[in-house]
Coordinates of C-alpha atoms in Angstrom, one line a residue:
V1 CA 0.0 0.0 0.0
T2 CA 1.3 3.4 -0.9
D3 CA 2.0 5.6 2.2
A4 CA 1.3 9.2 2.7
K5 CA 4.9 10.3 2.5
T6 CA 5.3 8.5 -0.9
L7 CA 2.2 10.2 -2.2
A8 CA 3.5 13.6 -1.1
L9 CA 6.8 13.0 -2.8
L10 CA 4.9 11.7 -5.9
D11 CA 2.9 14.9 -6.0
A12 CA 6.0 17.0 -5.8
T13 CA 7.7 15.0 -8.5
L14 CA 4.8 15.3 -10.9
A15 CA 4.9 19.1 -10.4
G16 CA 8.6 19.3 -11.0
D17 CA 10.1 21.7 -13.5
H18 CA 12.1 18.8 -15.1
R19 CA 8.9 17.6 -16.7
S20 CA 7.9 19.3 -20.0
A21 CA 4.5 20.8 -20.5
A22 CA 3.7 18.1 -23.1
N23 CA 4.6 15.3 -20.6
R24 CA 2.6 16.9 -17.8
A25 CA -0.4 17.3 -20.2
R26 CA -0.5 13.5 -20.5
D27 CA -1.1 13.1 -16.8
A28 CA -4.8 13.7 -17.4
W29 CA -4.9 10.5 -19.6
R30 CA -2.2 8.3 -18.0
H31 CA -3.1 9.0 -14.4
P32 CA 0.4 8.4 -13.0
R33 CA -0.5 9.2 -9.4
E34 CA -3.5 6.9 -9.3
T35 CA -1.7 4.2 -11.3
L36 CA 1.4 4.1 -9.1
A37 CA -0.7 4.2 -5.9
F38 CA -2.8 1.3 -7.2
F39 CA 0.4 -0.7 -7.8
G40 CA 1.5 0.0 -4.2
L41 CA 4.6 2.1 -5.0
R42 CA 6.6 3.1 -1.9
R43 CA 9.6 5.4 -1.9
E44 CA 11.9 2.8 -0.3
M45 CA 11.3 0.1 -2.9
T46 CA 13.6 -1.3 -5.6
V47 CA 11.6 -0.8 -8.8
L48 CA 12.3 -2.3 -12.2
E49 CA 10.7 -0.6 -15.2
I50 CA 10.7 -2.7 -18.4
W51 CA 11.1 -0.8 -21.6
P52 CA 10.9 2.8 -20.5
G53 CA 11.2 4.0 -24.1
A54 CA 13.5 6.6 -25.6
G55 CA 11.6 9.4 -23.9
G56 CA 11.4 7.9 -20.4
W57 CA 8.0 9.3 -19.5
Y58 CA 7.7 7.3 -16.3
T59 CA 11.5 7.6 -15.7
E60 CA 10.9 11.3 -15.0
I61 CA 8.6 10.3 -12.2
L62 CA 10.1 7.1 -10.8
A63 CA 13.8 8.0 -10.8
P64 CA 13.5 11.2 -8.7
L65 CA 11.0 9.7 -6.4
L66 CA 13.2 6.6 -5.6
R67 CA 16.5 8.4 -5.7
E68 CA 17.0 8.9 -1.9
Q69 CA 15.6 5.9 -0.3
G70 CA 14.8 3.4 -3.0
R71 CA 16.3 2.3 -6.3
Y72 CA 15.1 2.7 -9.9
I73 CA 16.3 0.3 -12.5
A74 CA 15.4 0.8 -16.2
A75 CA 15.5 -2.3 -18.3
G76 CA 15.5 -1.2 -21.9
W77 CA 16.2 -2.7 -25.3
D78 CA 19.2 -5.0 -25.8
P79 CA 22.0 -2.9 -27.4
A80 CA 23.7 -6.0 -28.7
G81 CA 23.2 -6.1 -32.5
A82 CA 20.5 -3.4 -32.2
S83 CA 18.9 -1.7 -35.2
Q84 CA 19.6 2.0 -35.8
Y85 CA 16.2 2.8 -34.5
V86 CA 17.0 1.0 -31.2
Q87 CA 20.5 2.6 -31.0
D88 CA 18.9 6.0 -31.5
G89 CA 16.4 5.3 -28.8
L90 CA 19.0 4.1 -26.3
K91 CA 21.1 7.2 -27.0
S92 CA 18.1 9.5 -26.5
Y93 CA 17.4 7.8 -23.2
A94 CA 21.0 8.0 -22.1
D95 CA 21.2 11.7 -23.1
K96 CA 18.1 12.4 -21.0
L97 CA 19.6 10.8 -17.9
A98 CA 22.9 12.7 -18.4
A99 CA 21.2 16.0 -18.7
R100 CA 19.9 16.0 -15.1
P101 CA 22.3 14.1 -12.9
D102 CA 20.7 15.7 -9.9
L103 CA 17.6 13.6 -10.7
Y104 CA 18.9 10.6 -12.6
D105 CA 22.4 9.9 -11.5
R106 CA 21.4 6.9 -9.4
T107 CA 19.4 5.2 -12.1
T108 CA 20.6 1.8 -13.1
V109 CA 20.3 1.0 -16.8
T110 CA 20.1 -2.6 -17.9
A111 CA 18.4 -4.6 -20.7
L112 CA 15.6 -7.1 -20.9
Q113 CA 14.8 -8.4 -24.4
H114 CA 14.3 -11.9 -25.8
P115 CA 16.3 -13.8 -26.6
G116 CA 19.7 -12.3 -25.8
A117 CA 19.2 -10.3 -22.6
M118 CA 16.9 -12.2 -20.2
Q119 CA 18.3 -11.5 -16.8
P120 CA 18.3 -7.7 -16.1
V121 CA 18.8 -8.0 -12.4
Q122 CA 19.8 -10.6 -9.8
P123 CA 16.9 -13.0 -9.3
G124 CA 14.6 -12.2 -6.4
S125 CA 16.0 -8.7 -5.9
V126 CA 13.1 -6.4 -6.9
D127 CA 10.0 -5.3 -5.0
L128 CA 8.0 -4.0 -7.9
V129 CA 8.2 -4.5 -11.7
L130 CA 6.3 -2.1 -13.9
T131 CA 5.7 -1.9 -17.6
F132 CA 3.5 0.5 -19.6
R133 CA 1.9 -0.4 -22.9
N134 CA 4.6 -2.9 -23.9
L135 CA 2.8 -6.3 -23.9
H136 CA 1.6 -6.0 -27.4
N137 CA 5.2 -5.4 -28.6
W138 CA 6.4 -8.6 -26.9
M139 CA 3.5 -10.6 -28.4
A140 CA 4.4 -9.3 -31.9
R141 CA 7.9 -10.8 -31.3
D142 CA 6.5 -14.1 -29.9
A143 CA 8.3 -13.1 -26.7
A144 CA 5.5 -12.5 -24.2
A145 CA 6.0 -15.8 -22.3
P146 CA 9.8 -15.5 -21.7
M147 CA 9.4 -11.8 -20.8
F148 CA 6.8 -12.6 -18.2
A149 CA 9.1 -15.4 -16.9
A150 CA 12.0 -13.0 -16.6
M151 CA 9.9 -10.5 -14.7
F152 CA 8.7 -13.2 -12.4
A153 CA 12.3 -14.3 -11.7
A154 CA 13.4 -10.7 -10.9
L155 CA 10.8 -10.2 -8.2
K156 CA 11.2 -11.0 -4.5
P157 CA 8.7 -13.5 -3.1
G158 CA 5.4 -11.5 -2.7
G159 CA 6.6 -8.8 -5.1
I160 CA 4.2 -7.1 -7.5
L161 CA 4.1 -6.9 -11.3
G162 CA 2.1 -3.9 -12.6
V163 CA 1.0 -3.9 -16.2
V164 CA -0.7 -1.2 -18.2
E165 CA -1.8 -2.2 -21.7
H166 CA -4.2 -1.2 -24.5
R167 CA -7.3 -3.3 -23.7
A168 CA -9.2 -5.1 -26.4
A169 CA -12.9 -5.8 -26.1
D170 CA -13.5 -8.9 -24.0
N171 CA -15.5 -10.5 -26.8
A172 CA -12.9 -9.8 -29.6
P173 CA -10.8 -12.6 -31.1
Q174 CA -7.2 -12.2 -29.7
D175 CA -4.5 -12.1 -32.3
P176 CA -1.6 -13.9 -30.7
Q177 CA 0.7 -11.2 -32.2
A178 CA -1.5 -8.3 -31.2
R179 CA -1.0 -6.5 -34.5
S180 CA -3.7 -4.0 -33.6
G181 CA -1.9 -3.1 -30.4
Y182 CA -4.8 -4.3 -28.3
V183 CA -4.8 -7.2 -25.9
R184 CA -7.7 -8.8 -24.1
E185 CA -7.5 -8.6 -20.4
D186 CA -8.1 -12.2 -19.8
Y187 CA -5.4 -13.1 -22.3
A188 CA -2.9 -10.9 -20.6
I189 CA -3.8 -12.4 -17.2
A190 CA -3.4 -15.9 -18.5
L191 CA 0.0 -15.2 -19.9
A192 CA 1.2 -13.9 -16.5
E193 CA -0.4 -16.8 -14.6
A194 CA 1.2 -19.3 -16.8
V195 CA 4.7 -18.4 -15.4
G196 CA 3.6 -18.3 -11.8
F197 CA 1.9 -14.9 -11.2
R198 CA -1.3 -14.7 -9.3
L199 CA -3.9 -11.9 -10.0
V200 CA -4.4 -9.8 -6.9
G201 CA -6.1 -6.7 -8.4
R202 CA -7.2 -4.9 -11.5
S203 CA -8.3 -1.3 -12.1
E204 CA -10.3 0.9 -14.4
I205 CA -8.1 3.9 -13.7
N206 CA -6.9 4.1 -17.3
A207 CA -10.1 2.9 -19.0
N208 CA -11.2 5.2 -21.8
P209 CA -14.9 4.8 -22.7
A210 CA -14.3 6.9 -25.8
D211 CA -12.0 4.3 -27.3
T212 CA -13.9 2.2 -29.8
K213 CA -11.0 -0.2 -30.2
D214 CA -11.7 -0.6 -33.9
H215 CA -9.3 1.8 -35.5
P216 CA -8.2 0.8 -39.1
R217 CA -4.5 1.2 -38.2
G218 CA -4.8 -0.2 -34.7
V219 CA -4.1 1.7 -31.5
W220 CA -1.6 4.0 -33.2

């Protein structure tokens, strides 16, 4: 359960001048305060975020919040044999961290990507694993099962995995490669449970009733 001191620090971080106006504007849709509180974030935790992306939207929130008492680990793409797109993204992320050492100097950067980089941390060393809108990418690469297994291995006994994903309609056929970018909730839960996770909660915090889920080009 998220404590009052963590929530106060989270509020201060969300209001920080290191966040661009464009990123702050997304708070109304991504609900970071409510989402992180639902996942039980506490300022003293060791938190592993999987695939923070080139822009590190949640890095801006998690790294400063965890800097003093906790630990923030960012597991991005595997740099070994990476495409130019991935190399550019990794450089953008590294540049972001380097630009504000007062906020990001204690961030640990590692990799988690199937098949070459599957142990981002010591097994059983993390309190909370988070990933935001990445499951469909793993499914597209036939990598969802090993990625879930790697996240399970990273967590301490009783640790929490928090997943945010574009949710398909519960009566829609599920494409195993999620080419639309949408994943049925029951399908995602089954993938996690297959490697040992147990569902302890779900939330409608990020539900968007205006999303018809039937866009010709998918979620993008």
